[in-house]
Amino acid sequence: MSVYDTIIIGGGIMGCSTALHLARAAPRMKIALLERGLCGAQASGVNFGNVRSNGRPVSQMPLSLRSREIWSRITELLGVDCEYERTGALKIAFRDEDLAVLEGHVRDARDGFGLAVEMLGSAGLRQLFPWIASGAVGARHSLDDGVANPRLVAAAFGAATRRHGVDVRENFAVASVSHSGAAFSVVGEGGAALVARSLVNCAGAWGNLVASSFGEAVPMQALGPQMGVTEPLPFFILPSTSTVNSPIYFRQVRRGNIVFGGGPRAEVRPDLVRHYSLPENTARHAALLRSVAPALKSARVIRAWSGIEGYLPDSLPILGPSATTPGLVHGFGFCGSGFQLGPGVGAVLAELVLGGATTTPIAAFDIRRFAPAAAQETRA
Ligand SMILES: Cc1cc2nc3c(=O)[nH]c(=O)nc-3n(C[C@H](O)[C@H](O)[C@H](O)COP(=O)(O)OP(=O)(O)OC[C@H]3O[C@@H](n4cnc5c(N)ncnc54)[C@H](O)[C@@H]3O)c2cc1C
């Protein structure tokens, strides 16, 4: 039986970032990271690549800002160019009544958190971004937001984790977890058994299986956001772009391809690790793309894909200590916006493992918010 100080379940951006921050803060610690497939092969490696603080709920902003600081030195941290770039981001309104929503976001982000974000009217928008369809009445323009290549980021986190001495076990599917009162016991599908003093649940859309083993299941639903990419075109769209009122977002990579995504999300089979890209969604997104950027009218879609992500009813993640089991901490269910948060989440979870507390406010993400009222009163 292998003995560790900490075991982390899940080799996505959350698990790898946690392992990396832990290993950097406590180099003597014995850490195992267990991943069913390859590090970064699930949501963390297939997402849209938005690295966005703007438009998030106010409760997520401190965590997002902590992450943002780490993103600013991501190449140094991971030793790899992950194509992280502060391209800025646009959220466009095509109806006057949507402007108020954007103005609220700008106030929250600029006045509350000091982000570089501005409102553009239709003339300003047309002047800066002449490729946007006429009919746009204004946009939120956030200069701090950016993008990165998830395929590079997720794998680079895994490699950096290994370089820092973490025992990264890929193709290791955790079959069961338990707590004896003194230690956690983790058993793989192949029968290998590991024990540790603390356990970190970063199992993404499968995180609820781990939580339910400790009597604290949450009402999470797994769904598949829909993605696509066009053939390469001459580069002309710098900001990552979305609209207030239609389910489409897109960005152009420097090589020229337009990466796009949108709703509705498709059903998935987490039990089979299967996700589905629905052709009707791809066709709809291609049409919406042209309605926002008419120059894309003859862009050909060359690939479509999806991924598996966990969504909670209030669209906030589960992040923080277990309510039932000392030594267990959770970081899962990031509701379609965890890529930007990943570096900061790892820093927070590492602090929780090492000292039981974090300097970043995370009360809004407490797992107890889904516990029955009676149980909450007992614990209060
Ligand atoms: C298509 C798509 C587009 C998205 N776009 C964006 C975006 O543009 N910006 C943004 O901020 N966020 C985006 N997101 C969300 C973001 O990708 C996720 O929130 C984030 O990657 C979650 O990271 P994670 O580490 O929690 O999960 P994952 O990357 O899914 O990692 C969890 C890992 O746990 C492993 N695991 C699970 N159970 C077990 C087990 N029993 N044993 C061993 N290993 C196990 C899995 O194999 C998996 O690799 C998107 C998500 C998707 C799917």
CSV table of C-alpha atoms and ligand atoms in Angstrom, one decimal:
chain,number,residue,atom,x,y,z
A,1,MET,CA,0.0,0.0,0.0
A,2,SER,CA,1.4,3.4,-1.0
A,3,VAL,CA,1.3,6.1,1.7
A,4,TYR,CA,1.0,9.9,0.9
A,5,ASP,CA,0.4,13.1,2.7
A,6,THR,CA,-2.2,14.2,0.1
A,7,ILE,CA,-4.1,12.4,-2.7
A,8,ILE,CA,-5.7,14.5,-5.4
A,9,ILE,CA,-8.4,12.9,-7.6
A,10,GLY,CA,-8.6,14.4,-11.1
A,11,GLY,CA,-5.9,15.6,-13.4
A,12,GLY,CA,-7.8,18.5,-15.0
A,13,ILE,CA,-6.7,22.1,-14.5
A,14,MET,CA,-8.1,22.1,-10.9
A,15,GLY,CA,-6.3,19.0,-9.8
A,16,CYS,CA,-3.0,19.8,-11.5
A,17,SER,CA,-3.0,23.4,-10.4
A,18,THR,CA,-3.6,22.2,-6.8
A,19,ALA,CA,-0.8,19.7,-7.0
A,20,LEU,CA,1.6,22.3,-8.5
A,21,HIS,CA,0.8,24.9,-5.8
A,22,LEU,CA,1.1,22.3,-3.1
A,23,ALA,CA,4.4,21.0,-4.3
A,24,ARG,CA,5.8,24.5,-4.7
A,25,ALA,CA,4.7,25.5,-1.2
A,26,ALA,CA,5.7,22.2,0.5
A,27,PRO,CA,8.4,20.5,-1.5
A,28,ARG,CA,8.8,17.7,1.1
A,29,MET,CA,5.2,16.7,0.9
A,30,LYS,CA,4.3,13.3,-0.7
A,31,ILE,CA,1.5,14.0,-3.2
A,32,ALA,CA,-0.3,11.7,-5.5
A,33,LEU,CA,-2.5,12.9,-8.4
A,34,LEU,CA,-4.8,10.2,-9.8
A,35,GLU,CA,-6.3,10.6,-13.3
A,36,ARG,CA,-8.5,8.1,-15.0
A,37,GLY,CA,-7.3,9.0,-18.5
A,38,LEU,CA,-4.6,11.6,-19.4
A,39,CYS,CA,-4.1,14.9,-17.6
A,40,GLY,CA,-6.2,17.6,-19.3
A,41,ALA,CA,-8.1,15.2,-21.6
A,42,GLN,CA,-11.6,16.2,-20.3
A,43,ALA,CA,-13.1,19.7,-19.9
A,44,SER,CA,-9.8,21.4,-19.1
A,45,GLY,CA,-8.3,20.5,-22.5
A,46,VAL,CA,-11.3,20.8,-24.8
A,47,ASN,CA,-12.9,24.1,-23.7
A,48,PHE,CA,-13.3,27.4,-25.6
A,49,GLY,CA,-10.2,29.0,-24.1
A,50,ASN,CA,-11.8,32.2,-22.6
A,51,VAL,CA,-9.7,33.7,-19.8
A,52,ARG,CA,-12.4,36.1,-18.6
A,53,SER,CA,-13.0,37.9,-15.4
A,54,ASN,CA,-15.7,40.3,-16.6
A,55,GLY,CA,-19.4,39.3,-16.4
A,56,ARG,CA,-18.8,36.9,-13.5
A,57,PRO,CA,-21.0,36.9,-10.4
A,58,VAL,CA,-19.5,39.4,-7.8
A,59,SER,CA,-18.9,36.4,-5.4
A,60,GLN,CA,-16.4,34.9,-8.0
A,61,MET,CA,-14.4,38.1,-8.5
A,62,PRO,CA,-11.8,37.8,-5.7
A,63,LEU,CA,-11.1,34.2,-6.9
A,64,SER,CA,-11.0,35.3,-10.5
A,65,LEU,CA,-8.6,38.2,-9.8
A,66,ARG,CA,-6.3,35.8,-7.9
A,67,SER,CA,-6.3,33.6,-10.9
A,68,ARG,CA,-5.8,36.5,-13.2
A,69,GLU,CA,-2.6,37.4,-11.4
A,70,ILE,CA,-1.3,33.8,-11.9
A,71,TRP,CA,-2.3,33.9,-15.6
A,72,SER,CA,-0.1,37.0,-16.0
A,73,ARG,CA,2.9,34.8,-15.2
A,74,ILE,CA,1.6,31.5,-16.7
A,75,THR,CA,4.6,31.0,-19.1
A,76,GLU,CA,7.1,31.4,-16.2
A,77,LEU,CA,5.0,29.1,-14.0
A,78,LEU,CA,4.5,26.3,-16.5
A,79,GLY,CA,7.6,26.7,-18.6
A,80,VAL,CA,5.6,26.6,-21.9
A,81,ASP,CA,4.0,29.2,-24.1
A,82,CYS,CA,0.3,28.4,-23.8
A,83,GLU,CA,-0.8,31.1,-26.3
A,84,TYR,CA,-2.2,33.2,-23.4
A,85,GLU,CA,-2.9,36.6,-24.7
A,86,ARG,CA,-4.8,39.6,-23.3
A,87,THR,CA,-6.9,40.2,-26.5
A,88,GLY,CA,-9.7,42.0,-24.7
A,89,ALA,CA,-13.3,40.8,-24.9
A,90,LEU,CA,-16.5,42.2,-26.3
A,91,LYS,CA,-20.0,41.5,-25.2
A,92,ILE,CA,-22.3,43.0,-27.8
A,93,ALA,CA,-25.9,44.3,-27.4
A,94,PHE,CA,-28.2,44.3,-30.4
A,95,ARG,CA,-31.2,45.7,-28.4
A,96,ASP,CA,-31.3,48.9,-26.4
A,97,GLU,CA,-32.8,47.1,-23.4
A,98,ASP,CA,-29.7,44.9,-23.1
A,99,LEU,CA,-27.4,47.9,-22.6
A,100,ALA,CA,-28.4,48.3,-18.9
A,101,VAL,CA,-27.2,44.7,-18.2
A,102,LEU,CA,-23.8,45.5,-19.6
A,103,GLU,CA,-23.6,48.8,-17.8
A,104,GLY,CA,-24.2,47.0,-14.6
A,105,HIS,CA,-21.3,44.6,-15.3
A,106,VAL,CA,-19.0,47.5,-16.1
A,107,ARG,CA,-19.9,49.3,-12.8
A,108,ASP,CA,-19.3,46.1,-10.8
A,109,ALA,CA,-16.0,45.2,-12.5
A,110,ARG,CA,-14.5,48.7,-12.9
A,111,ASP,CA,-15.7,50.4,-9.7
A,112,GLY,CA,-15.8,47.3,-7.5
A,113,PHE,CA,-12.6,45.5,-8.7
A,114,GLY,CA,-10.6,48.0,-10.7
A,115,LEU,CA,-10.8,46.1,-14.0
A,116,ALA,CA,-10.1,48.0,-17.3
A,117,VAL,CA,-13.5,47.8,-18.8
A,118,GLU,CA,-15.6,50.3,-20.7
A,119,MET,CA,-18.9,50.7,-22.5
A,120,LEU,CA,-18.8,51.4,-26.2
A,121,GLY,CA,-21.7,53.0,-28.0
A,122,SER,CA,-22.6,52.0,-31.6
A,123,ALA,CA,-20.3,54.6,-33.2
A,124,GLY,CA,-17.3,53.7,-31.0
A,125,LEU,CA,-17.9,50.0,-31.6
A,126,ARG,CA,-18.1,50.4,-35.4
A,127,GLN,CA,-14.9,52.5,-35.3
A,128,LEU,CA,-12.9,50.1,-33.3
A,129,PHE,CA,-14.4,46.9,-34.7
A,130,PRO,CA,-15.8,47.6,-38.2
A,131,TRP,CA,-16.4,43.8,-38.8
A,132,ILE,CA,-19.4,43.8,-36.4
A,133,ALA,CA,-22.8,43.7,-38.0
A,134,SER,CA,-24.8,46.9,-38.3
A,135,GLY,CA,-27.6,46.8,-35.8
A,136,ALA,CA,-25.2,46.5,-32.8
A,137,VAL,CA,-26.2,49.2,-30.3
A,138,GLY,CA,-23.3,49.0,-28.0
A,139,ALA,CA,-20.9,46.6,-26.2
A,140,ARG,CA,-19.0,46.0,-23.0
A,141,HIS,CA,-15.3,46.1,-23.9
A,142,SER,CA,-13.0,44.5,-21.3
A,143,LEU,CA,-9.4,45.1,-22.0
A,144,ASP,CA,-8.1,42.8,-19.3
A,145,ASP,CA,-9.7,39.7,-20.6
A,146,GLY,CA,-8.0,37.2,-22.9
A,147,VAL,CA,-7.7,33.7,-24.2
A,148,ALA,CA,-5.3,30.8,-24.1
A,149,ASN,CA,-5.0,27.4,-25.8
A,150,PRO,CA,-6.6,24.9,-23.5
A,151,ARG,CA,-4.9,21.9,-25.2
A,152,LEU,CA,-1.5,23.4,-24.3
A,153,VAL,CA,-2.5,24.8,-20.9
A,154,ALA,CA,-4.0,21.5,-19.5
A,155,ALA,CA,-1.1,19.4,-20.6
A,156,ALA,CA,1.5,21.9,-19.4
A,157,PHE,CA,-0.1,21.9,-15.9
A,158,GLY,CA,0.2,18.1,-15.9
A,159,ALA,CA,3.9,18.2,-17.0
A,160,ALA,CA,4.8,20.9,-14.5
A,161,THR,CA,3.1,19.0,-11.7
A,162,ARG,CA,5.2,15.9,-12.6
A,163,ARG,CA,8.4,18.0,-12.7
A,164,HIS,CA,7.7,19.3,-9.2
A,165,GLY,CA,7.9,15.7,-7.9
A,166,VAL,CA,4.2,14.9,-7.7
A,167,ASP,CA,3.5,11.2,-8.3
A,168,VAL,CA,1.2,11.7,-11.3
A,169,ARG,CA,-0.6,8.4,-12.0
A,170,GLU,CA,-2.5,8.6,-15.3
A,171,ASN,CA,-4.8,5.8,-16.5
A,172,PHE,CA,-5.6,5.3,-12.8
A,173,ALA,CA,-9.4,5.2,-12.3
A,174,VAL,CA,-10.5,5.6,-8.6
A,175,ALA,CA,-13.1,3.0,-7.8
A,176,SER,CA,-13.7,3.8,-4.2
A,177,VAL,CA,-12.8,6.2,-1.4
A,178,SER,CA,-13.3,6.0,2.3
A,179,HIS,CA,-12.1,7.6,5.6
A,180,SER,CA,-11.2,5.5,8.6
A,181,GLY,CA,-11.2,8.4,11.1
A,182,ALA,CA,-7.4,8.7,10.8
A,183,ALA,CA,-6.7,8.4,7.1
A,184,PHE,CA,-8.3,8.3,3.6
A,185,SER,CA,-8.2,5.1,1.7
A,186,VAL,CA,-8.3,5.2,-2.1
A,187,VAL,CA,-8.7,2.1,-4.2
A,188,GLY,CA,-8.2,2.0,-8.0
A,189,GLU,CA,-10.2,-0.1,-10.5
A,190,GLY,CA,-7.1,-2.3,-10.9
A,191,GLY,CA,-7.0,-2.9,-7.1
A,192,ALA,CA,-4.1,-0.7,-6.1
A,193,ALA,CA,-4.6,0.9,-2.7
A,194,LEU,CA,-3.3,4.3,-1.5
A,195,VAL,CA,-3.7,6.0,1.8
A,196,ALA,CA,-3.3,9.7,2.8
A,197,ARG,CA,-4.0,12.1,5.6
A,198,SER,CA,-5.9,14.5,3.2
A,199,LEU,CA,-7.9,14.1,0.1
A,200,VAL,CA,-8.7,16.7,-2.6
A,201,ASN,CA,-11.7,16.1,-4.8
A,202,CYS,CA,-11.0,17.7,-8.2
A,203,ALA,CA,-13.0,15.1,-10.2
A,204,GLY,CA,-14.8,17.7,-12.4
A,205,ALA,CA,-18.2,16.5,-13.6
A,206,TRP,CA,-17.6,13.3,-11.7
A,207,GLY,CA,-16.9,15.2,-8.4
A,208,ASN,CA,-20.3,14.3,-7.0
A,209,LEU,CA,-19.4,10.6,-6.9
A,210,VAL,CA,-16.6,11.4,-4.6
A,211,ALA,CA,-18.7,13.8,-2.5
A,212,SER,CA,-21.5,11.3,-2.2
A,213,SER,CA,-19.0,8.7,-0.8
A,214,PHE,CA,-18.8,11.0,2.1
A,215,GLY,CA,-22.5,11.7,2.5
A,216,GLU,CA,-22.6,15.1,0.8
A,217,ALA,CA,-24.0,14.7,-2.7
A,218,VAL,CA,-25.1,18.0,-4.4
A,219,PRO,CA,-27.7,18.6,-7.1
A,220,MET,CA,-25.1,18.8,-10.0
A,221,GLN,CA,-26.0,18.1,-13.6
A,222,ALA,CA,-23.4,17.1,-16.2
A,223,LEU,CA,-23.9,18.7,-19.6
A,224,GLY,CA,-21.9,19.2,-22.8
A,225,PRO,CA,-21.2,22.8,-24.1
A,226,GLN,CA,-21.0,22.8,-28.0
A,227,MET,CA,-17.9,23.9,-29.8
A,228,GLY,CA,-16.8,24.2,-33.4
A,229,VAL,CA,-13.9,25.7,-35.5
A,230,THR,CA,-13.7,27.0,-39.0
A,231,GLU,CA,-11.0,26.8,-41.6
A,232,PRO,CA,-8.2,29.4,-41.2
A,233,LEU,CA,-9.0,32.9,-42.5
A,234,PRO,CA,-6.9,36.1,-42.6
A,235,PHE,CA,-6.6,37.4,-39.1
A,236,PHE,CA,-9.0,40.3,-38.3
A,237,ILE,CA,-10.8,39.6,-35.0
A,238,LEU,CA,-8.7,40.3,-31.9
A,239,PRO,CA,-11.2,40.3,-29.0
A,240,SER,CA,-13.0,37.2,-27.8
A,241,THR,CA,-16.6,38.1,-28.7
A,242,SER,CA,-20.1,37.2,-27.5
A,243,THR,CA,-23.5,38.8,-27.5
A,244,VAL,CA,-26.1,39.4,-24.8
A,245,ASN,CA,-29.0,37.9,-26.3
A,246,SER,CA,-28.0,35.0,-28.6
A,247,PRO,CA,-26.2,31.8,-27.7
A,248,ILE,CA,-23.0,32.4,-29.7
A,249,TYR,CA,-19.4,33.3,-28.7
A,250,PHE,CA,-16.3,33.2,-30.9
A,251,ARG,CA,-12.7,34.1,-31.2
A,252,GLN,CA,-10.0,34.0,-33.9
A,253,VAL,CA,-6.7,32.3,-33.1
A,254,ARG,CA,-3.6,33.9,-34.6
A,255,ARG,CA,-3.3,31.0,-37.1
A,256,GLY,CA,-6.7,32.3,-38.5
A,257,ASN,CA,-9.3,29.7,-37.4
A,258,ILE,CA,-12.5,31.0,-35.8
A,259,VAL,CA,-13.3,28.9,-32.7
A,260,PHE,CA,-16.9,29.2,-31.7
A,261,GLY,CA,-19.3,27.8,-29.1
A,262,GLY,CA,-22.8,28.2,-27.8
A,263,GLY,CA,-26.0,26.7,-26.5
A,264,PRO,CA,-28.1,24.7,-25.9
A,265,ARG,CA,-25.8,22.3,-24.1
A,266,ALA,CA,-26.2,18.7,-25.0
A,267,GLU,CA,-26.9,15.7,-22.8
A,268,VAL,CA,-23.8,13.7,-21.9
A,269,ARG,CA,-23.0,10.2,-20.5
A,270,PRO,CA,-20.4,10.8,-17.7
A,271,ASP,CA,-20.7,7.1,-16.8
A,272,LEU,CA,-19.3,6.2,-20.2
A,273,VAL,CA,-17.1,9.4,-20.4
A,274,ARG,CA,-19.1,10.3,-23.6
A,275,HIS,CA,-20.1,13.7,-24.9
A,276,TYR,CA,-21.9,14.6,-28.1
A,277,SER,CA,-21.7,17.4,-30.6
A,278,LEU,CA,-25.1,17.9,-32.1
A,279,PRO,CA,-25.1,18.9,-35.9
A,280,GLU,CA,-28.2,21.1,-35.5
A,281,ASN,CA,-26.2,23.2,-32.9
A,282,THR,CA,-23.3,23.5,-35.2
A,283,ALA,CA,-25.5,24.7,-38.1
A,284,ARG,CA,-27.3,27.2,-35.8
A,285,HIS,CA,-24.0,28.5,-34.5
A,286,ALA,CA,-22.6,29.0,-38.0
A,287,ALA,CA,-25.6,31.1,-38.9
A,288,LEU,CA,-25.4,33.1,-35.7
A,289,LEU,CA,-21.7,33.7,-36.4
A,290,ARG,CA,-22.5,35.3,-39.7
A,291,SER,CA,-25.2,37.4,-38.2
A,292,VAL,CA,-22.7,39.0,-35.8
A,293,ALA,CA,-19.7,39.1,-38.1
A,294,PRO,CA,-21.0,39.1,-41.8
A,295,ALA,CA,-17.5,38.7,-43.2
A,296,LEU,CA,-17.6,35.1,-41.9
A,297,LYS,CA,-20.5,34.3,-44.3
A,298,SER,CA,-18.5,31.8,-46.3
A,299,ALA,CA,-16.3,30.4,-43.5
A,300,ARG,CA,-16.4,26.6,-43.6
A,301,VAL,CA,-16.7,24.7,-40.4
A,302,ILE,CA,-14.0,21.9,-40.2
A,303,ARG,CA,-14.6,20.3,-36.8
A,304,ALA,CA,-17.1,20.3,-34.0
A,305,TRP,CA,-16.8,18.8,-30.5
A,306,SER,CA,-18.0,18.9,-26.9
A,307,GLY,CA,-16.9,18.1,-23.4
A,308,ILE,CA,-18.4,17.1,-20.0
A,309,GLU,CA,-18.9,19.8,-17.4
A,310,GLY,CA,-20.8,19.9,-14.0
A,311,TYR,CA,-23.4,22.5,-13.4
A,312,LEU,CA,-25.0,23.5,-10.1
A,313,PRO,CA,-28.4,25.1,-9.8
A,314,ASP,CA,-26.9,28.5,-8.7
A,315,SER,CA,-24.2,28.4,-11.4
A,316,LEU,CA,-21.5,28.5,-8.7
A,317,PRO,CA,-18.8,25.8,-8.0
A,318,ILE,CA,-18.3,23.7,-4.9
A,319,LEU,CA,-15.0,24.9,-3.5
A,320,GLY,CA,-13.9,24.5,0.1
A,321,PRO,CA,-13.7,22.0,3.0
A,322,SER,CA,-16.1,19.0,3.3
A,323,ALA,CA,-18.9,19.4,5.7
A,324,THR,CA,-18.8,15.8,6.8
A,325,THR,CA,-15.1,14.7,6.8
A,326,PRO,CA,-12.1,16.5,8.2
A,327,GLY,CA,-9.2,16.5,5.8
A,328,LEU,CA,-11.3,16.4,2.6
A,329,VAL,CA,-11.6,19.4,0.4
A,330,HIS,CA,-13.6,19.9,-2.7
A,331,GLY,CA,-13.0,21.8,-5.9
A,332,PHE,CA,-15.5,20.7,-8.6
A,333,GLY,CA,-18.6,21.8,-10.6
A,334,PHE,CA,-17.3,24.9,-12.3
A,335,CYS,CA,-20.4,25.5,-14.4
A,336,GLY,CA,-18.7,26.2,-17.7
A,337,SER,CA,-16.4,28.9,-16.5
A,338,GLY,CA,-13.6,27.2,-14.6
A,339,PHE,CA,-10.8,27.5,-17.1
A,340,GLN,CA,-10.0,31.1,-16.1
A,341,LEU,CA,-10.4,30.1,-12.4
A,342,GLY,CA,-8.1,27.1,-12.5
A,343,PRO,CA,-4.8,28.6,-11.5
A,344,GLY,CA,-6.4,30.5,-8.5
A,345,VAL,CA,-8.5,27.5,-7.5
A,346,GLY,CA,-5.3,25.5,-7.2
A,347,ALA,CA,-3.7,28.1,-5.0
A,348,VAL,CA,-6.8,28.2,-2.8
A,349,LEU,CA,-7.0,24.4,-2.4
A,350,ALA,CA,-3.3,24.2,-1.6
A,351,GLU,CA,-3.8,26.7,1.2
A,352,LEU,CA,-6.7,24.7,2.5
A,353,VAL,CA,-4.8,21.5,2.5
A,354,LEU,CA,-1.7,23.1,4.2
A,355,GLY,CA,-3.4,25.3,6.8
A,356,GLY,CA,-7.1,24.8,6.7
A,357,ALA,CA,-7.9,28.4,5.6
A,358,THR,CA,-7.5,30.6,2.6
A,359,THR,CA,-7.0,34.3,2.1
A,360,THR,CA,-9.5,34.3,-0.8
A,361,PRO,CA,-13.2,34.7,0.1
A,362,ILE,CA,-14.9,31.4,-0.9
A,363,ALA,CA,-18.0,31.3,1.4
A,364,ALA,CA,-20.4,31.5,-1.6
A,365,PHE,CA,-19.1,28.2,-2.9
A,366,ASP,CA,-19.5,26.2,0.4
A,367,ILE,CA,-21.0,22.7,-0.1
A,368,ARG,CA,-23.3,23.2,2.8
A,369,ARG,CA,-25.5,25.6,0.7
A,370,PHE,CA,-27.1,22.4,-0.7
A,371,ALA,CA,-27.5,20.6,2.6
A,372,PRO,CA,-30.9,20.2,4.1
A,373,ALA,CA,-31.8,23.1,6.3
A,374,ALA,CA,-31.9,21.0,9.5
A,375,ALA,CA,-28.3,19.7,8.9
A,376,GLN,CA,-27.1,23.3,8.3
A,377,GLU,CA,-28.6,24.4,11.7
A,378,THR,CA,-26.9,21.5,13.5
A,379,ARG,CA,-23.6,22.5,12.1
A,380,ALA,CA,-23.9,26.3,12.7
B,1,LIG,C1,-16.7,22.6,-24.2
B,1,LIG,C2,-16.4,23.4,-23.0
B,1,LIG,C3,-16.1,24.8,-23.1
B,1,LIG,C4,-15.7,25.6,-22.0
B,1,LIG,N1,-15.3,26.9,-22.2
B,1,LIG,C5,-14.8,27.6,-21.1
B,1,LIG,C6,-14.1,28.8,-21.3
B,1,LIG,O1,-14.0,29.3,-22.4
B,1,LIG,N2,-13.7,29.5,-20.2
B,1,LIG,C7,-13.8,29.0,-19.0
B,1,LIG,O2,-13.3,29.6,-18.0
B,1,LIG,N3,-14.3,27.7,-18.8
B,1,LIG,C8,-14.7,27.0,-19.8
B,1,LIG,N4,-15.3,25.8,-19.6
B,1,LIG,C9,-15.3,25.2,-18.3
B,1,LIG,C10,-13.9,24.6,-17.9
B,1,LIG,O3,-13.3,23.9,-19.0
B,1,LIG,C11,-14.1,23.7,-16.7
B,1,LIG,O4,-14.8,24.5,-15.7
B,1,LIG,C12,-12.7,23.3,-16.1
B,1,LIG,O5,-11.9,22.8,-17.1
B,1,LIG,C13,-13.0,22.3,-15.0
B,1,LIG,O6,-11.7,21.7,-14.7
B,1,LIG,P1,-11.7,20.4,-13.7
B,1,LIG,O7,-10.3,20.2,-13.5
B,1,LIG,O8,-12.6,20.6,-12.6
B,1,LIG,O9,-12.4,19.3,-14.6
B,1,LIG,P2,-11.8,18.3,-15.7
B,1,LIG,O10,-11.0,19.0,-16.7
B,1,LIG,O11,-13.0,17.6,-16.3
B,1,LIG,O12,-10.9,17.3,-14.9
B,1,LIG,C14,-11.5,16.4,-14.0
B,1,LIG,C15,-10.7,15.1,-14.2
B,1,LIG,O13,-11.0,14.2,-13.2
B,1,LIG,C16,-10.9,12.9,-13.7
B,1,LIG,N5,-11.7,12.0,-12.9
B,1,LIG,C17,-13.0,12.0,-12.7
B,1,LIG,N6,-13.3,10.9,-12.0
B,1,LIG,C18,-12.2,10.2,-11.7
B,1,LIG,C19,-11.9,9.0,-11.1
B,1,LIG,N7,-12.9,8.3,-10.5
B,1,LIG,N8,-10.7,8.5,-11.1
B,1,LIG,C20,-9.7,9.2,-11.6
B,1,LIG,N9,-9.9,10.4,-12.3
B,1,LIG,C21,-11.1,10.9,-12.4
B,1,LIG,C22,-11.4,13.1,-15.1
B,1,LIG,O14,-10.9,12.1,-16.0
B,1,LIG,C23,-10.9,14.5,-15.5
B,1,LIG,O15,-9.7,14.5,-16.3
B,1,LIG,C24,-15.7,25.0,-20.7
B,1,LIG,C25,-16.0,23.6,-20.5
B,1,LIG,C26,-16.4,22.9,-21.7
B,1,LIG,C27,-16.7,21.4,-21.5
